[in-house]
Amino acid sequence: MRENTVAVAMSGGVDSSVAALLLGEQGWDCQGVTLRLREGEGALLEAADAQAVAEALGMEFRLLDFREIFRRQVMDRFAAAYARGETPNPCLDCNRYVKFGALVDWAREQGFSKVASGHYARVEQDRVTGRWLLKKGLDQSKDQSYVLYGLGQEQLSRLLLPLGELTKEQVRERAGAKGFVNAHKGDSQDICFVPDGNYAAVVEKLLGRSFPPGDFVGTQGQVYGPHRGIIHYTVGQRKGLGLSFPQPMYVCALLPEENQVVLGAGEELFARRLRARDLNLIDRESLEEPLEVTAKIRYGQREQPATAVQTGPDTLEVVFREPQRAITKGQAVVLYRGDTVVGGGTIC
């Protein structure tokens, strides 16, 4: 292991570029690493931007071909979840299995002591328990701790997040002052392998099959008409149903075994309780008793007061103080105590 060496994951964007700049200023021996995750010219253009920044900083640069593991651990999981009637967040799997899974493994084999990224979050070690903690970024409008909740102790122990105490404005200022080519590059908003937003087409291509029409049904079992295939819908959806009702109607549930899409009025979208699987706890080994937390059921949501109970080695139940809208299978529930991430799981 080479001490003081860090592999900096560089996406071609401004955040990871400034992360590399800051680490170099702090005295780390940095190498820029870009992961090629998909086909197409866009991926190579992003790598070129990352390489230009690395060279401007006097860093070595490597382009790693992670297309196969990205396909298996992210794209295939994404398609399988849609087929189960879930609405997954593939960025969570990418962070867990690729960016901070396979990349951490590669960096360890290459002798790097740390891996770094441009996420807006913080990693600290608890002096009492020795556990590595994941904390929110100080810029609450950019905090990305939610998408990192799946990381384990080994991954967190090797992770540097130099942007955790900065705002986006400060990051752009540093990039502009340094003359980086991507100083004013916009943030990516779409899932990288679904750039046109047509999730259904991507799922059908990945699985090699189509999804047949079925019935829209009410919460009491009444049949309203045909739907286009279950993968075209997600919980909370109102537009694009192709049906006319005297009042607004929303997708309340997806039933893949019956090939049905359940519709209901807005108030039928609310619930106080959820169950989650694939539990990952960060600040503790287990929940020995019910724990008062705040929780988020999607990335852009504000945290809500709740009680979390561990129901098995890998399962969790969360009861919110107030009913929550459109709790969606396949999304993540993430638990917080103050600015510290307790852990989370996949809503099931």
Short mmCIF file of the C-alpha atoms (twelve columns), coordinates in Angstrom:
data_MODEL
# 
_entry.id   MODEL 
# 
loop_
_atom_site.group_PDB 
_atom_site.id 
_atom_site.type_symbol 
_atom_site.label_atom_id 
_atom_site.label_alt_id 
_atom_site.label_comp_id 
_atom_site.label_asym_id 
_atom_site.label_seq_id 
_atom_site.Cartn_x 
_atom_site.Cartn_y 
_atom_site.Cartn_z 
_atom_site.pdbx_PDB_model_num 
ATOM 1   C CA . MET A 1   0.000   0.000   0.000   1 
ATOM 2   C CA . ARG A 2   1.417   3.365   -1.046  1 
ATOM 3   C CA . GLU A 3   0.634   5.879   1.679   1 
ATOM 4   C CA . ASN A 4   -0.872  9.257   0.777   1 
ATOM 5   C CA . THR A 5   -1.969  8.043   -2.660  1 
ATOM 6   C CA . VAL A 6   -5.504  8.483   -3.921  1 
ATOM 7   C CA . ALA A 7   -7.381  7.399   -7.028  1 
ATOM 8   C CA . VAL A 8   -9.756  10.251  -7.842  1 
ATOM 9   C CA . ALA A 9   -12.918 9.157   -9.660  1 
ATOM 10  C CA . MET A 10  -13.334 11.804  -12.377 1 
ATOM 11  C CA . SER A 11  -16.551 11.932  -14.386 1 
ATOM 12  C CA . GLY A 12  -15.630 14.854  -16.595 1 
ATOM 13  C CA . GLY A 13  -17.786 17.189  -14.504 1 
ATOM 14  C CA . VAL A 14  -16.803 20.162  -12.412 1 
ATOM 15  C CA . ASP A 15  -17.318 18.517  -9.000  1 
ATOM 16  C CA . SER A 16  -14.831 15.667  -9.390  1 
ATOM 17  C CA . SER A 17  -12.378 18.040  -11.079 1 
ATOM 18  C CA . VAL A 18  -12.342 20.373  -8.081  1 
ATOM 19  C CA . ALA A 19  -12.121 17.367  -5.753  1 
ATOM 20  C CA . ALA A 20  -8.871  16.429  -7.526  1 
ATOM 21  C CA . LEU A 21  -7.619  20.027  -7.283  1 
ATOM 22  C CA . LEU A 22  -8.293  20.230  -3.542  1 
ATOM 23  C CA . LEU A 23  -6.666  16.900  -2.773  1 
ATOM 24  C CA . GLY A 24  -3.551  17.909  -4.658  1 
ATOM 25  C CA . GLU A 25  -3.401  21.134  -2.660  1 
ATOM 26  C CA . GLN A 26  -3.697  19.086  0.534   1 
ATOM 27  C CA . GLY A 27  -0.608  17.094  -0.414  1 
ATOM 28  C CA . TRP A 28  -2.169  13.889  -1.709  1 
ATOM 29  C CA . ASP A 29  -0.447  12.042  -4.553  1 
ATOM 30  C CA . CYS A 30  -3.406  11.869  -6.965  1 
ATOM 31  C CA . GLN A 31  -4.157  9.864   -10.079 1 
ATOM 32  C CA . GLY A 32  -7.272  10.641  -12.105 1 
ATOM 33  C CA . VAL A 33  -9.459  7.667   -12.952 1 
ATOM 34  C CA . THR A 34  -12.457 7.712   -15.259 1 
ATOM 35  C CA . LEU A 35  -14.757 4.705   -15.474 1 
ATOM 36  C CA . ARG A 36  -16.136 3.919   -18.895 1 
ATOM 37  C CA . LEU A 37  -19.577 2.605   -18.029 1 
ATOM 38  C CA . ARG A 38  -21.444 2.560   -21.329 1 
ATOM 39  C CA . GLU A 39  -21.152 2.635   -25.088 1 
ATOM 40  C CA . GLY A 40  -21.273 5.742   -27.229 1 
ATOM 41  C CA . GLU A 41  -19.344 8.858   -28.054 1 
ATOM 42  C CA . GLY A 42  -20.724 10.765  -25.051 1 
ATOM 43  C CA . ALA A 43  -18.840 8.535   -22.613 1 
ATOM 44  C CA . LEU A 44  -15.563 9.159   -24.444 1 
ATOM 45  C CA . LEU A 45  -16.157 12.929  -24.515 1 
ATOM 46  C CA . GLU A 46  -16.638 12.920  -20.749 1 
ATOM 47  C CA . ALA A 47  -13.397 10.971  -20.362 1 
ATOM 48  C CA . ALA A 48  -11.620 13.534  -22.546 1 
ATOM 49  C CA . ASP A 49  -12.806 16.367  -20.278 1 
ATOM 50  C CA . ALA A 50  -11.572 14.463  -17.228 1 
ATOM 51  C CA . GLN A 51  -8.211  13.781  -18.864 1 
ATOM 52  C CA . ALA A 52  -7.785  17.463  -19.762 1 
ATOM 53  C CA . VAL A 53  -8.294  18.471  -16.126 1 
ATOM 54  C CA . ALA A 54  -5.971  15.730  -14.853 1 
ATOM 55  C CA . GLU A 55  -3.229  16.858  -17.236 1 
ATOM 56  C CA . ALA A 56  -3.741  20.494  -16.209 1 
ATOM 57  C CA . LEU A 57  -3.150  19.405  -12.613 1 
ATOM 58  C CA . GLY A 58  -0.074  17.364  -13.509 1 
ATOM 59  C CA . MET A 59  -1.775  14.104  -12.588 1 
ATOM 60  C CA . GLU A 60  -1.511  10.717  -14.209 1 
ATOM 61  C CA . PHE A 61  -4.767  9.588   -15.798 1 
ATOM 62  C CA . ARG A 62  -6.347  6.167   -16.376 1 
ATOM 63  C CA . LEU A 63  -9.488  5.188   -18.289 1 
ATOM 64  C CA . LEU A 64  -10.909 1.947   -16.894 1 
ATOM 65  C CA . ASP A 65  -13.345 -0.181  -18.880 1 
ATOM 66  C CA . PHE A 66  -16.110 -1.032  -16.394 1 
ATOM 67  C CA . ARG A 67  -18.823 -1.563  -19.010 1 
ATOM 68  C CA . GLU A 68  -19.358 -5.229  -18.191 1 
ATOM 69  C CA . ILE A 69  -19.747 -4.768  -14.428 1 
ATOM 70  C CA . PHE A 70  -21.932 -1.693  -14.974 1 
ATOM 71  C CA . ARG A 71  -24.203 -3.705  -17.267 1 
ATOM 72  C CA . ARG A 72  -24.452 -6.565  -14.770 1 
ATOM 73  C CA . GLN A 73  -24.710 -4.661  -11.489 1 
ATOM 74  C CA . VAL A 74  -26.652 -1.582  -12.597 1 
ATOM 75  C CA . MET A 75  -28.452 -1.950  -15.924 1 
ATOM 76  C CA . ASP A 76  -29.554 -5.561  -15.419 1 
ATOM 77  C CA . ARG A 77  -30.709 -4.812  -11.858 1 
ATOM 78  C CA . PHE A 78  -32.611 -1.796  -13.179 1 
ATOM 79  C CA . ALA A 79  -34.457 -3.850  -15.803 1 
ATOM 80  C CA . ALA A 80  -35.240 -6.699  -13.396 1 
ATOM 81  C CA . ALA A 81  -36.681 -4.255  -10.858 1 
ATOM 82  C CA . TYR A 82  -38.993 -2.690  -13.451 1 
ATOM 83  C CA . ALA A 83  -40.212 -6.160  -14.413 1 
ATOM 84  C CA . ARG A 84  -41.091 -6.749  -10.733 1 
ATOM 85  C CA . GLY A 85  -43.249 -3.627  -10.719 1 
ATOM 86  C CA . GLU A 86  -40.649 -1.520  -8.887  1 
ATOM 87  C CA . THR A 87  -39.186 1.899   -9.719  1 
ATOM 88  C CA . PRO A 88  -35.452 1.629   -8.997  1 
ATOM 89  C CA . ASN A 89  -32.799 4.301   -8.558  1 
ATOM 90  C CA . PRO A 90  -29.827 2.921   -10.524 1 
ATOM 91  C CA . CYS A 91  -27.446 5.581   -9.186  1 
ATOM 92  C CA . LEU A 92  -27.598 3.856   -5.793  1 
ATOM 93  C CA . ASP A 93  -26.472 0.535   -7.280  1 
ATOM 94  C CA . CYS A 94  -23.787 2.300   -9.315  1 
ATOM 95  C CA . ASN A 95  -22.321 3.866   -6.185  1 
ATOM 96  C CA . ARG A 96  -22.533 0.695   -4.148  1 
ATOM 97  C CA . TYR A 97  -21.266 -1.869  -6.644  1 
ATOM 98  C CA . VAL A 98  -19.272 0.070   -9.236  1 
ATOM 99  C CA . LYS A 99  -17.907 3.483   -8.184  1 
ATOM 100 C CA . PHE A 100 -17.220 2.475   -4.588  1 
ATOM 101 C CA . GLY A 101 -17.286 -1.300  -5.030  1 
ATOM 102 C CA . ALA A 102 -15.298 -2.370  -8.065  1 
ATOM 103 C CA . LEU A 103 -13.264 0.859   -8.102  1 
ATOM 104 C CA . VAL A 104 -12.251 0.503   -4.437  1 
ATOM 105 C CA . ASP A 105 -11.199 -3.096  -5.159  1 
ATOM 106 C CA . TRP A 106 -9.141  -1.966  -8.169  1 
ATOM 107 C CA . ALA A 107 -7.521  0.857   -6.193  1 
ATOM 108 C CA . ARG A 108 -6.560  -1.508  -3.370  1 
ATOM 109 C CA . GLU A 109 -4.980  -3.931  -5.851  1 
ATOM 110 C CA . GLN A 110 -3.052  -1.037  -7.413  1 
ATOM 111 C CA . GLY A 111 -1.723  0.045   -4.018  1 
ATOM 112 C CA . PHE A 112 -3.731  3.256   -3.531  1 
ATOM 113 C CA . SER A 113 -4.520  4.075   0.087   1 
ATOM 114 C CA . LYS A 114 -7.697  6.026   -0.708  1 
ATOM 115 C CA . VAL A 115 -10.378 6.639   -3.345  1 
ATOM 116 C CA . ALA A 116 -12.021 10.057  -3.770  1 
ATOM 117 C CA . SER A 117 -15.048 11.500  -5.542  1 
ATOM 118 C CA . GLY A 118 -16.854 14.811  -5.980  1 
ATOM 119 C CA . HIS A 119 -19.945 13.931  -3.945  1 
ATOM 120 C CA . TYR A 120 -21.333 16.515  -1.530  1 
ATOM 121 C CA . ALA A 121 -21.157 14.505  1.694   1 
ATOM 122 C CA . ARG A 122 -18.680 13.882  4.506   1 
ATOM 123 C CA . VAL A 123 -16.945 10.835  5.993   1 
ATOM 124 C CA . GLU A 124 -15.721 10.814  9.599   1 
ATOM 125 C CA . GLN A 125 -14.609 8.165   12.064  1 
ATOM 126 C CA . ASP A 126 -16.364 7.875   15.417  1 
ATOM 127 C CA . ARG A 127 -13.631 8.150   18.050  1 
ATOM 128 C CA . VAL A 128 -15.622 6.060   20.543  1 
ATOM 129 C CA . THR A 129 -16.887 3.164   18.420  1 
ATOM 130 C CA . GLY A 130 -14.293 3.293   15.662  1 
ATOM 131 C CA . ARG A 131 -17.032 3.051   13.040  1 
ATOM 132 C CA . TRP A 132 -16.835 5.142   9.910   1 
ATOM 133 C CA . LEU A 133 -19.745 7.569   9.607   1 
ATOM 134 C CA . LEU A 134 -21.432 9.081   6.574   1 
ATOM 135 C CA . LYS A 135 -22.664 12.633  7.119   1 
ATOM 136 C CA . LYS A 136 -24.556 15.184  5.076   1 
ATOM 137 C CA . GLY A 137 -22.732 17.750  2.992   1 
ATOM 138 C CA . LEU A 138 -22.818 21.179  4.604   1 
ATOM 139 C CA . ASP A 139 -24.528 22.610  1.497   1 
ATOM 140 C CA . GLN A 140 -28.004 21.253  2.212   1 
ATOM 141 C CA . SER A 141 -29.199 22.088  -1.300  1 
ATOM 142 C CA . LYS A 142 -26.551 19.769  -2.789  1 
ATOM 143 C CA . ASP A 143 -26.269 17.093  -0.080  1 
ATOM 144 C CA . GLN A 144 -25.753 13.647  -1.678  1 
ATOM 145 C CA . SER A 145 -25.560 11.453  1.419   1 
ATOM 146 C CA . TYR A 146 -28.822 9.783   0.312   1 
ATOM 147 C CA . VAL A 147 -27.195 8.171   -2.744  1 
ATOM 148 C CA . LEU A 148 -24.245 6.889   -0.684  1 
ATOM 149 C CA . TYR A 149 -26.233 5.155   2.081   1 
ATOM 150 C CA . GLY A 150 -25.387 1.698   0.667   1 
ATOM 151 C CA . LEU A 151 -21.647 1.928   1.338   1 
ATOM 152 C CA . GLY A 152 -20.075 -0.392  3.904   1 
ATOM 153 C CA . GLN A 153 -17.389 0.198   6.505   1 
ATOM 154 C CA . GLU A 154 -14.530 -0.936  4.243   1 
ATOM 155 C CA . GLN A 155 -15.640 1.405   1.459   1 
ATOM 156 C CA . LEU A 156 -16.123 4.370   3.799   1 
ATOM 157 C CA . SER A 157 -12.739 3.804   5.441   1 
ATOM 158 C CA . ARG A 158 -11.061 4.333   2.068   1 
ATOM 159 C CA . LEU A 159 -13.204 7.222   0.857   1 
ATOM 160 C CA . LEU A 160 -12.296 10.912  0.658   1 
ATOM 161 C CA . LEU A 161 -15.026 13.480  -0.078  1 
ATOM 162 C CA . PRO A 162 -13.278 16.866  -0.260  1 
ATOM 163 C CA . LEU A 163 -16.397 18.790  -1.349  1 
ATOM 164 C CA . GLY A 164 -18.386 17.955  1.776   1 
ATOM 165 C CA . GLU A 165 -17.839 21.360  3.353   1 
ATOM 166 C CA . LEU A 166 -18.205 23.463  0.173   1 
ATOM 167 C CA . THR A 167 -21.123 24.943  -1.735  1 
ATOM 168 C CA . LYS A 168 -21.656 24.441  -5.438  1 
ATOM 169 C CA . GLU A 169 -20.931 28.125  -6.009  1 
ATOM 170 C CA . GLN A 170 -17.562 27.799  -4.275  1 
ATOM 171 C CA . VAL A 171 -16.731 24.755  -6.389  1 
ATOM 172 C CA . ARG A 172 -17.495 26.571  -9.640  1 
ATOM 173 C CA . GLU A 173 -15.434 29.555  -8.494  1 
ATOM 174 C CA . ARG A 174 -12.423 27.317  -7.852  1 
ATOM 175 C CA . ALA A 175 -12.828 25.633  -11.238 1 
ATOM 176 C CA . GLY A 176 -13.152 28.959  -13.046 1 
ATOM 177 C CA . ALA A 177 -10.115 30.430  -11.306 1 
ATOM 178 C CA . LYS A 178 -8.108  27.400  -12.393 1 
ATOM 179 C CA . GLY A 179 -9.363  27.644  -15.976 1 
ATOM 180 C CA . PHE A 180 -10.892 24.161  -16.077 1 
ATOM 181 C CA . VAL A 181 -12.654 23.322  -19.358 1 
ATOM 182 C CA . ASN A 182 -15.726 22.155  -17.420 1 
ATOM 183 C CA . ALA A 183 -16.010 25.068  -14.954 1 
ATOM 184 C CA . HIS A 184 -19.468 25.997  -16.214 1 
ATOM 185 C CA . LYS A 185 -20.587 22.562  -17.388 1 
ATOM 186 C CA . GLY A 186 -24.157 21.755  -16.340 1 
ATOM 187 C CA . ASP A 187 -25.008 18.983  -13.902 1 
ATOM 188 C CA . SER A 188 -26.238 15.691  -15.309 1 
ATOM 189 C CA . GLN A 189 -29.945 15.163  -14.572 1 
ATOM 190 C CA . ASP A 190 -30.830 11.989  -16.449 1 
ATOM 191 C CA . ILE A 191 -29.984 8.355   -15.846 1 
ATOM 192 C CA . CYS A 192 -26.853 8.029   -17.966 1 
ATOM 193 C CA . PHE A 193 -28.038 4.983   -19.925 1 
ATOM 194 C CA . VAL A 194 -31.543 6.423   -20.481 1 
ATOM 195 C CA . PRO A 195 -30.663 9.875   -21.856 1 
ATOM 196 C CA . ASP A 196 -34.006 10.308  -23.659 1 
ATOM 197 C CA . GLY A 197 -36.098 9.312   -20.630 1 
ATOM 198 C CA . ASN A 198 -37.673 6.313   -22.389 1 
ATOM 199 C CA . TYR A 199 -37.272 3.798   -19.563 1 
ATOM 200 C CA . ALA A 200 -39.653 1.257   -21.048 1 
ATOM 201 C CA . ALA A 201 -37.687 0.937   -24.291 1 
ATOM 202 C CA . VAL A 202 -34.446 0.399   -22.388 1 
ATOM 203 C CA . VAL A 203 -36.029 -2.235  -20.113 1 
ATOM 204 C CA . GLU A 204 -37.456 -4.156  -23.066 1 
ATOM 205 C CA . LYS A 205 -34.111 -4.065  -24.873 1 
ATOM 206 C CA . LEU A 206 -32.193 -5.245  -21.807 1 
ATOM 207 C CA . LEU A 207 -34.619 -8.082  -21.076 1 
ATOM 208 C CA . GLY A 208 -35.183 -9.011  -24.708 1 
ATOM 209 C CA . ARG A 209 -38.953 -9.093  -24.359 1 
ATOM 210 C CA . SER A 210 -41.979 -6.858  -24.467 1 
ATOM 211 C CA . PHE A 211 -44.596 -6.321  -21.779 1 
ATOM 212 C CA . PRO A 212 -48.176 -6.946  -22.891 1 
ATOM 213 C CA . PRO A 213 -51.176 -4.686  -22.255 1 
ATOM 214 C CA . GLY A 214 -53.308 -5.362  -19.194 1 
ATOM 215 C CA . ASP A 215 -56.012 -3.696  -17.128 1 
ATOM 216 C CA . PHE A 216 -56.189 -0.457  -15.220 1 
ATOM 217 C CA . VAL A 217 -58.146 -1.323  -12.084 1 
ATOM 218 C CA . GLY A 218 -59.471 0.637   -9.117  1 
ATOM 219 C CA . THR A 219 -58.539 0.076   -5.504  1 
ATOM 220 C CA . GLN A 220 -61.797 -1.905  -5.133  1 
ATOM 221 C CA . GLY A 221 -61.032 -4.084  -8.149  1 
ATOM 222 C CA . GLN A 222 -63.164 -2.249  -10.744 1 
ATOM 223 C CA . VAL A 223 -61.764 -2.380  -14.303 1 
ATOM 224 C CA . TYR A 224 -61.255 1.002   -15.994 1 
ATOM 225 C CA . GLY A 225 -59.668 0.059   -19.300 1 
ATOM 226 C CA . PRO A 226 -56.416 -1.205  -20.880 1 
ATOM 227 C CA . HIS A 227 -52.882 -0.108  -20.085 1 
ATOM 228 C CA . ARG A 228 -49.876 -0.246  -22.441 1 
ATOM 229 C CA . GLY A 229 -47.693 -2.569  -20.371 1 
ATOM 230 C CA . ILE A 230 -46.760 -2.393  -16.716 1 
ATOM 231 C CA . ILE A 231 -43.256 -0.971  -17.222 1 
ATOM 232 C CA . HIS A 232 -44.729 2.284   -18.631 1 
ATOM 233 C CA . TYR A 233 -46.006 3.375   -15.196 1 
ATOM 234 C CA . THR A 234 -44.774 4.310   -11.757 1 
ATOM 235 C CA . VAL A 235 -46.483 5.005   -8.434  1 
ATOM 236 C CA . GLY A 236 -47.729 8.587   -8.193  1 
ATOM 237 C CA . GLN A 237 -48.044 9.041   -11.959 1 
ATOM 238 C CA . ARG A 238 -51.017 11.056  -13.198 1 
ATOM 239 C CA . LYS A 239 -50.255 12.007  -16.797 1 
ATOM 240 C CA . GLY A 240 -50.090 9.645   -19.745 1 
ATOM 241 C CA . LEU A 241 -52.738 7.196   -18.536 1 
ATOM 242 C CA . GLY A 242 -54.903 7.583   -21.646 1 
ATOM 243 C CA . LEU A 243 -58.118 7.516   -19.616 1 
ATOM 244 C CA . SER A 244 -60.613 10.211  -18.685 1 
ATOM 245 C CA . PHE A 245 -62.031 10.575  -15.175 1 
ATOM 246 C CA . PRO A 246 -64.205 13.234  -13.501 1 
ATOM 247 C CA . GLN A 247 -61.423 13.752  -10.909 1 
ATOM 248 C CA . PRO A 248 -57.621 13.377  -11.003 1 
ATOM 249 C CA . MET A 249 -56.515 9.733   -10.777 1 
ATOM 250 C CA . TYR A 250 -53.057 8.435   -9.951  1 
ATOM 251 C CA . VAL A 251 -51.123 5.186   -10.135 1 
ATOM 252 C CA . CYS A 252 -51.312 3.741   -6.624  1 
ATOM 253 C CA . ALA A 253 -49.722 0.326   -7.179  1 
ATOM 254 C CA . LEU A 254 -48.287 -1.999  -9.825  1 
ATOM 255 C CA . LEU A 255 -49.271 -5.686  -9.723  1 
ATOM 256 C CA . PRO A 256 -46.941 -7.512  -12.145 1 
ATOM 257 C CA . GLU A 257 -48.306 -11.020 -11.470 1 
ATOM 258 C CA . GLU A 258 -51.826 -9.893  -12.376 1 
ATOM 259 C CA . ASN A 259 -50.469 -7.455  -15.000 1 
ATOM 260 C CA . GLN A 260 -52.603 -4.731  -13.460 1 
ATOM 261 C CA . VAL A 261 -52.027 -1.034  -12.752 1 
ATOM 262 C CA . VAL A 262 -54.038 0.163   -9.745  1 
ATOM 263 C CA . LEU A 263 -55.493 3.674   -9.955  1 
ATOM 264 C CA . GLY A 264 -56.911 5.763   -7.160  1 
ATOM 265 C CA . ALA A 265 -57.667 9.289   -6.010  1 
ATOM 266 C CA . GLY A 266 -54.906 11.493  -4.628  1 
ATOM 267 C CA . GLU A 267 -55.674 10.701  -1.000  1 
ATOM 268 C CA . GLU A 268 -55.202 6.982   -1.700  1 
ATOM 269 C CA . LEU A 269 -51.506 7.597   -2.437  1 
ATOM 270 C CA . PHE A 270 -50.735 8.362   1.212   1 
ATOM 271 C CA . ALA A 271 -49.450 5.852   3.773   1 
ATOM 272 C CA . ARG A 272 -47.564 6.021   7.067   1 
ATOM 273 C CA . ARG A 273 -45.805 2.649   7.036   1 
ATOM 274 C CA . LEU A 274 -43.269 0.927   4.786   1 
ATOM 275 C CA . ARG A 275 -41.101 -2.164  4.782   1 
ATOM 276 C CA . ALA A 276 -37.588 -2.293  3.354   1 
ATOM 277 C CA . ARG A 277 -35.144 -5.054  2.410   1 
ATOM 278 C CA . ASP A 278 -31.362 -5.134  1.777   1 
ATOM 279 C CA . LEU A 279 -30.782 -3.210  4.998   1 
ATOM 280 C CA . ASN A 280 -27.427 -1.431  5.303   1 
ATOM 281 C CA . LEU A 281 -26.596 0.198   8.639   1 
ATOM 282 C CA . ILE A 282 -23.636 2.576   8.898   1 
ATOM 283 C CA . ASP A 283 -23.414 4.162   12.344  1 
ATOM 284 C CA . ARG A 284 -24.270 0.952   14.233  1 
ATOM 285 C CA . GLU A 285 -24.324 -2.826  13.814  1 
ATOM 286 C CA . SER A 286 -28.065 -3.193  14.349  1 
ATOM 287 C CA . LEU A 287 -31.174 -1.473  15.691  1 
ATOM 288 C CA . GLU A 288 -31.562 -3.107  19.097  1 
ATOM 289 C CA . GLU A 289 -34.816 -1.253  19.775  1 
ATOM 290 C CA . PRO A 290 -37.148 1.174   17.957  1 
ATOM 291 C CA . LEU A 291 -35.217 4.278   16.928  1 
ATOM 292 C CA . GLU A 292 -36.560 7.784   16.427  1 
ATOM 293 C CA . VAL A 293 -35.147 9.102   13.148  1 
ATOM 294 C CA . THR A 294 -35.863 11.362  10.231  1 
ATOM 295 C CA . ALA A 295 -36.252 9.563   6.927   1 
ATOM 296 C CA . LYS A 296 -36.388 10.229  3.175   1 
ATOM 297 C CA . ILE A 297 -38.162 7.986   0.661   1 
ATOM 298 C CA . ARG A 298 -36.693 9.690   -2.410  1 
ATOM 299 C CA . TYR A 299 -33.643 11.807  -3.151  1 
ATOM 300 C CA . GLY A 300 -35.351 15.188  -3.493  1 
ATOM 301 C CA . GLN A 301 -37.650 14.821  -0.477  1 
ATOM 302 C CA . ARG A 302 -37.243 16.603  2.841   1 
ATOM 303 C CA . GLU A 303 -36.631 14.312  5.784   1 
ATOM 304 C CA . GLN A 304 -39.706 13.364  7.797   1 
ATOM 305 C CA . PRO A 305 -39.948 12.266  11.460  1 
ATOM 306 C CA . ALA A 306 -40.367 8.495   11.801  1 
ATOM 307 C CA . THR A 307 -39.699 5.445   13.945  1 
ATOM 308 C CA . ALA A 308 -37.504 2.668   12.533  1 
ATOM 309 C CA . VAL A 309 -37.640 -0.951  13.714  1 
ATOM 310 C CA . GLN A 310 -35.318 -3.697  12.495  1 
ATOM 311 C CA . THR A 311 -37.518 -6.716  11.752  1 
ATOM 312 C CA . GLY A 312 -34.824 -9.180  10.656  1 
ATOM 313 C CA . PRO A 313 -31.123 -9.415  9.767   1 
ATOM 314 C CA . ASP A 314 -31.797 -7.686  6.449   1 
ATOM 315 C CA . THR A 315 -35.192 -6.012  6.884   1 
ATOM 316 C CA . LEU A 316 -36.638 -2.837  8.321   1 
ATOM 317 C CA . GLU A 317 -40.007 -1.262  9.068   1 
ATOM 318 C CA . VAL A 318 -40.451 2.513   9.147   1 
ATOM 319 C CA . VAL A 319 -43.547 4.258   10.536  1 
ATOM 320 C CA . PHE A 320 -43.834 7.967   9.750   1 
ATOM 321 C CA . ARG A 321 -45.398 10.489  12.077  1 
ATOM 322 C CA . GLU A 322 -47.407 11.897  9.153   1 
ATOM 323 C CA . PRO A 323 -48.652 10.032  6.041   1 
ATOM 324 C CA . GLN A 324 -46.249 10.160  3.093   1 
ATOM 325 C CA . ARG A 325 -47.219 10.501  -0.569  1 
ATOM 326 C CA . ALA A 326 -46.384 7.811   -3.136  1 
ATOM 327 C CA . ILE A 327 -44.147 5.451   -1.165  1 
ATOM 328 C CA . THR A 328 -42.657 3.532   -4.093  1 
ATOM 329 C CA . LYS A 329 -41.280 -0.006  -4.252  1 
ATOM 330 C CA . GLY A 330 -37.711 -0.069  -5.486  1 
ATOM 331 C CA . GLN A 331 -36.788 3.372   -4.165  1 
ATOM 332 C CA . ALA A 332 -34.591 3.743   -1.080  1 
ATOM 333 C CA . VAL A 333 -35.575 4.820   2.400   1 
ATOM 334 C CA . VAL A 334 -32.643 6.482   4.155   1 
ATOM 335 C CA . LEU A 335 -32.560 7.153   7.896   1 
ATOM 336 C CA . TYR A 336 -30.841 10.065  9.635   1 
ATOM 337 C CA . ARG A 337 -30.018 11.172  13.170  1 
ATOM 338 C CA . GLY A 338 -29.160 14.847  12.819  1 
ATOM 339 C CA . ASP A 339 -26.592 15.095  10.039  1 
ATOM 340 C CA . THR A 340 -25.477 11.452  10.358  1 
ATOM 341 C CA . VAL A 341 -26.784 8.657   8.137   1 
ATOM 342 C CA . VAL A 342 -28.012 5.739   10.246  1 
ATOM 343 C CA . GLY A 343 -28.536 3.537   7.170   1 
ATOM 344 C CA . GLY A 344 -31.287 2.543   4.803   1 
ATOM 345 C CA . GLY A 345 -32.803 -0.092  2.560   1 
ATOM 346 C CA . THR A 346 -34.857 -0.746  -0.544  1 
ATOM 347 C CA . ILE A 347 -38.589 -0.169  -0.160  1 
ATOM 348 C CA . CYS A 348 -40.496 -3.395  -0.756  1 
# 
